[in-house]
Coordinates of C-alpha atoms in Angstrom, one line a residue:
X2 CA -0.8 33.8 203.3
X3 CA -2.8 35.5 200.7
X4 CA -1.4 38.9 201.7
X5 CA 2.2 37.7 201.3
X6 CA 1.5 36.3 197.9
X7 CA -0.1 39.7 196.8
X8 CA 3.0 41.6 198.1
X9 CA 5.2 39.3 196.1
X10 CA 3.1 39.7 192.9
X11 CA 3.2 43.4 193.3
X12 CA 7.1 43.2 193.6
X13 CA 7.3 41.1 190.4
X14 CA 5.1 43.6 188.5
X15 CA 7.3 46.5 189.8
X16 CA 10.6 44.9 188.8
X17 CA 9.1 44.0 185.4
X18 CA 8.1 47.6 184.8
X19 CA 11.6 48.8 185.7
X20 CA 13.1 46.5 183.1
X21 CA 10.6 47.3 180.4
X22 CA 11.3 49.4 177.4
X23 CA 9.2 52.2 178.9
X24 CA 11.8 52.5 181.6
X25 CA 14.5 52.8 179.1
X26 CA 12.5 55.8 177.7
X27 CA 12.8 57.5 181.0
X28 CA 16.6 57.6 180.6
X29 CA 18.2 60.7 179.2
X30 CA 21.7 61.7 178.3
X31 CA 22.5 65.4 178.2
X32 CA 24.9 66.6 175.4
X33 CA 26.7 69.9 175.1
X34 CA 27.5 70.4 171.6
X35 CA 29.1 73.0 169.3
X36 CA 26.4 75.0 167.4
X37 CA 27.7 73.9 164.0
X38 CA 26.7 70.3 165.0
X39 CA 22.9 70.9 165.3
X40 CA 21.4 69.6 162.0
X41 CA 23.6 66.5 161.9
X42 CA 23.4 65.7 165.6
X43 CA 19.6 66.1 165.7
X44 CA 19.4 63.3 163.1
X45 CA 21.9 61.1 164.9
X46 CA 20.1 61.6 168.2
X47 CA 16.8 60.7 166.6
X48 CA 18.2 57.5 165.3
X49 CA 19.9 56.6 168.6
X50 CA 16.7 57.2 170.6
X51 CA 14.7 55.1 168.0
X52 CA 17.2 52.2 168.5
X53 CA 17.7 52.4 172.4
X54 CA 14.8 54.3 173.8
X55 CA 17.2 56.6 175.5
X56 CA 16.3 60.4 175.1
X57 CA 19.1 62.8 174.1
X58 CA 18.8 66.4 175.4
X59 CA 21.2 68.7 173.6
X60 CA 22.3 72.2 174.5
X61 CA 24.0 73.8 171.5
X62 CA 26.2 76.8 171.6
X63 CA 29.8 78.2 171.3
X64 CA 32.4 75.6 172.4
X65 CA 33.8 78.3 174.8
X66 CA 30.5 78.9 176.5
X67 CA 29.7 75.2 176.8
X68 CA 33.2 74.4 178.3
X69 CA 32.7 77.0 180.9
X70 CA 29.2 76.0 181.8
X71 CA 30.5 72.4 182.3
X72 CA 33.3 73.9 184.5
X73 CA 30.6 75.7 186.6
X74 CA 28.7 72.4 187.2
X75 CA 26.3 72.3 184.3
X76 CA 24.9 68.6 184.3
X77 CA 26.4 67.5 181.0
X78 CA 27.1 63.9 180.2
X79 CA 28.9 64.4 176.8
X80 CA 30.8 67.4 175.4
X81 CA 31.5 67.9 171.6
X82 CA 33.7 70.8 170.8
X83 CA 34.5 72.5 167.5
X84 CA 38.2 72.6 168.3
X85 CA 40.7 70.9 170.4
X86 CA 41.5 74.1 172.5
X87 CA 38.2 74.0 174.4
X88 CA 38.3 70.3 174.9
X89 CA 41.9 70.9 176.3
X90 CA 40.4 73.6 178.5
X91 CA 37.9 71.3 179.9
X92 CA 40.4 68.5 180.6
X93 CA 42.6 71.1 182.3
X94 CA 39.7 72.0 184.7
X95 CA 39.2 68.2 185.4
X96 CA 35.6 68.1 184.1
X97 CA 36.3 65.6 181.2
X98 CA 36.9 61.8 181.6
X99 CA 40.1 62.1 179.4
X100 CA 40.3 58.4 178.4
X101 CA 37.0 58.8 176.6
X102 CA 38.1 61.6 174.3
X103 CA 38.2 61.0 170.6
X104 CA 38.9 63.3 167.7
X105 CA 35.7 62.6 165.8
X106 CA 35.3 65.0 162.9
X107 CA 36.9 67.4 160.6
X108 CA 35.6 70.4 158.8
X109 CA 36.6 73.4 156.6
X110 CA 35.9 77.2 156.7
X111 CA 34.4 79.0 153.8
X112 CA 33.5 82.5 152.7
X113 CA 29.7 83.0 152.2
X114 CA 27.5 85.8 150.9
X115 CA 23.8 86.3 150.8
X116 CA 22.1 84.2 148.2
X117 CA 21.4 87.1 145.9
X118 CA 24.8 88.7 146.4
X119 CA 26.7 89.8 143.3
X120 CA 29.9 88.4 144.9
X121 CA 30.8 85.1 143.4
X122 CA 33.8 82.7 142.8
X123 CA 36.4 84.3 145.0
X124 CA 40.0 83.1 144.8
X125 CA 41.2 83.1 148.3
X126 CA 45.0 83.3 148.6
X127 CA 47.8 85.4 149.9
X128 CA 46.9 89.2 149.7
X129 CA 43.2 88.4 149.5
X130 CA 41.5 91.8 150.1
X131 CA 38.3 90.7 152.0
X132 CA 37.9 94.3 153.3
X133 CA 37.6 95.6 149.7
X134 CA 35.2 92.8 148.8
X135 CA 32.9 93.6 151.7
X136 CA 32.6 97.2 150.6
X137 CA 30.5 99.1 153.1
X138 CA 29.1 95.9 154.5
X139 CA 30.0 93.8 157.6
X140 CA 31.8 90.5 157.7
X141 CA 30.2 88.1 160.1
X142 CA 32.0 85.2 162.0
X143 CA 32.1 83.9 165.4
X144 CA 33.9 85.9 168.2
X145 CA 37.6 85.6 167.1
X146 CA 38.8 85.6 170.7
X147 CA 36.7 82.5 171.8
X148 CA 34.5 80.9 169.3
X149 CA 36.3 78.3 167.2
X150 CA 35.0 79.4 163.8
X151 CA 36.1 83.0 164.4
X152 CA 39.5 81.9 165.8
X153 CA 40.0 79.8 162.7
X154 CA 38.9 82.8 160.5
X155 CA 41.3 85.3 162.2
X156 CA 44.2 83.0 161.9
X157 CA 43.5 82.3 158.2
X158 CA 43.2 86.0 157.4
X159 CA 46.3 86.8 159.5
X160 CA 48.3 84.3 157.4
X161 CA 46.8 85.7 154.2
X162 CA 47.8 89.2 155.2
X163 CA 44.2 90.3 155.2
X164 CA 43.2 90.7 158.8
X165 CA 44.4 94.3 159.7
X166 CA 42.4 96.0 157.0
X167 CA 39.4 93.7 157.6
X168 CA 39.2 93.8 161.4
X169 CA 37.1 97.0 161.6
X170 CA 34.4 95.4 159.4
X171 CA 33.9 92.3 161.4
X172 CA 30.6 91.7 163.2
X173 CA 31.4 89.1 166.0
X174 CA 28.5 86.7 166.7
X175 CA 28.0 84.6 169.8
X176 CA 28.4 81.4 167.8
X177 CA 28.9 80.4 164.2
X178 CA 25.1 79.8 163.5
X179 CA 24.5 83.3 164.6
X180 CA 27.1 84.6 162.0
X181 CA 25.3 82.3 159.4
X182 CA 21.9 84.0 160.2
X183 CA 23.4 87.6 159.9
X184 CA 24.5 86.8 156.3
X185 CA 21.3 84.9 155.4
X186 CA 19.3 87.9 156.5
X187 CA 21.5 90.3 154.5
X188 CA 22.8 92.1 157.6
X189 CA 26.3 91.2 156.7
X190 CA 27.8 91.3 153.2
X191 CA 30.1 88.3 153.8
X192 CA 30.6 85.7 156.5
X193 CA 33.2 83.1 157.3
X194 CA 31.6 79.9 158.6
X195 CA 32.0 76.1 158.4
X196 CA 31.3 74.5 155.0
X197 CA 28.8 72.3 156.9
X198 CA 26.9 75.5 158.1
X199 CA 26.6 76.9 154.6
X200 CA 25.2 73.5 153.3
X201 CA 22.1 73.8 155.5
X202 CA 21.2 77.5 155.1
X203 CA 19.5 78.1 151.8
X204 CA 19.8 81.8 152.3
X205 CA 23.6 81.9 151.6
X206 CA 26.0 80.8 149.0
X207 CA 29.6 79.7 149.3
X208 CA 31.9 82.1 147.3
X209 CA 35.2 80.8 148.3
X210 CA 37.0 78.2 150.4
X211 CA 40.0 79.0 152.7
X212 CA 43.1 77.0 152.0
X213 CA 43.5 74.2 154.5
X214 CA 47.1 75.4 155.2
X215 CA 45.9 78.9 156.2
X216 CA 44.7 77.8 159.7
X217 CA 45.1 74.8 162.1
X218 CA 43.3 71.6 161.2
X219 CA 39.6 71.9 162.2
X220 CA 39.0 69.0 164.5
X221 CA 35.9 68.2 166.7
X222 CA 36.8 66.2 169.7
X223 CA 34.1 64.3 171.7
X224 CA 34.3 63.0 175.3
X225 CA 32.3 62.0 178.4
X226 CA 32.4 64.4 181.4
X227 CA 33.6 63.2 184.7
X228 CA 29.9 63.2 186.0
X229 CA 28.6 61.4 183.0
X230 CA 25.7 58.7 183.4
X231 CA 26.8 55.1 182.6
X232 CA 24.7 55.3 179.4
X233 CA 27.0 57.9 178.0
X234 CA 29.5 55.3 176.9
X235 CA 26.9 53.7 174.6
X236 CA 26.0 57.0 173.1
X237 CA 29.8 57.7 172.5
X238 CA 30.0 54.4 170.7
X239 CA 27.1 55.2 168.7
X240 CA 28.8 58.5 167.4
X241 CA 31.6 56.3 166.2
X242 CA 29.3 53.9 164.4
X243 CA 28.7 53.4 160.7
X244 CA 25.2 54.7 161.0
X245 CA 26.4 58.0 162.6
X246 CA 29.2 58.3 159.9
X247 CA 26.6 58.1 157.1
X248 CA 24.7 60.9 158.7
X249 CA 27.6 63.1 159.4
X250 CA 29.1 62.8 156.0
X251 CA 25.8 63.6 154.5
X252 CA 26.1 67.0 156.2
X253 CA 29.7 67.5 155.0
X254 CA 31.7 66.5 158.0
X255 CA 34.8 64.4 157.6
X256 CA 34.9 61.4 159.8
X257 CA 38.2 61.1 161.5
X258 CA 38.0 57.7 163.2
X259 CA 37.5 54.1 162.0
X260 CA 33.8 53.5 162.3
X261 CA 32.4 50.6 164.3
X262 CA 29.5 48.6 163.3

């Protein structure tokens, strides 16, 4: 009788432990997010963990590389892309739970130079001669064939009639944050990055903003993967919350959805 009672007590203790806040802290959600999201998302994730006890593990990188990693079976619960093309790609590969998709954020692309550069206040419009402005220096952006920031940059320069002359001067980076670093270090005379990137790097200054009609609208979609843990739905809801909106707007993102409480 005593032995049975002891076993029952042990089971009660075990069940209680599983339901405790400490058990919640053992839960993790893995997020694959565009590199340009890093500073804002780090703050959001810290707030989410403080609120729920669920740890967020983030892999930052180019949207192209992240979408391909998910396709190859990387264990991601949530994907945040810096453009709709790579989210569409992932959906086409059946790796995304399409009903969970939402176009969460907007952004803009800007021309940057090192903080001590003599270049300043550039008017970007038709015929903009970025090649001449760069002189003997390089122009940094993400790979124009795959990285969203680079794709937006090339499209804008093509529309403005500037791409052909400028193409030989381009230094293609693995992602937009790598391009930002090249300019901050003075290894590139100019760079084309998101306005939100320029805002968090004290080593650069914004010298011009590309017209919104020179490139497709910059949209960041978010979605759960088809292999996502159940907890991912609560995380996606938090990304749409007023608390997340406040953080994202502080970093310069445009919030595209109606925030939940």
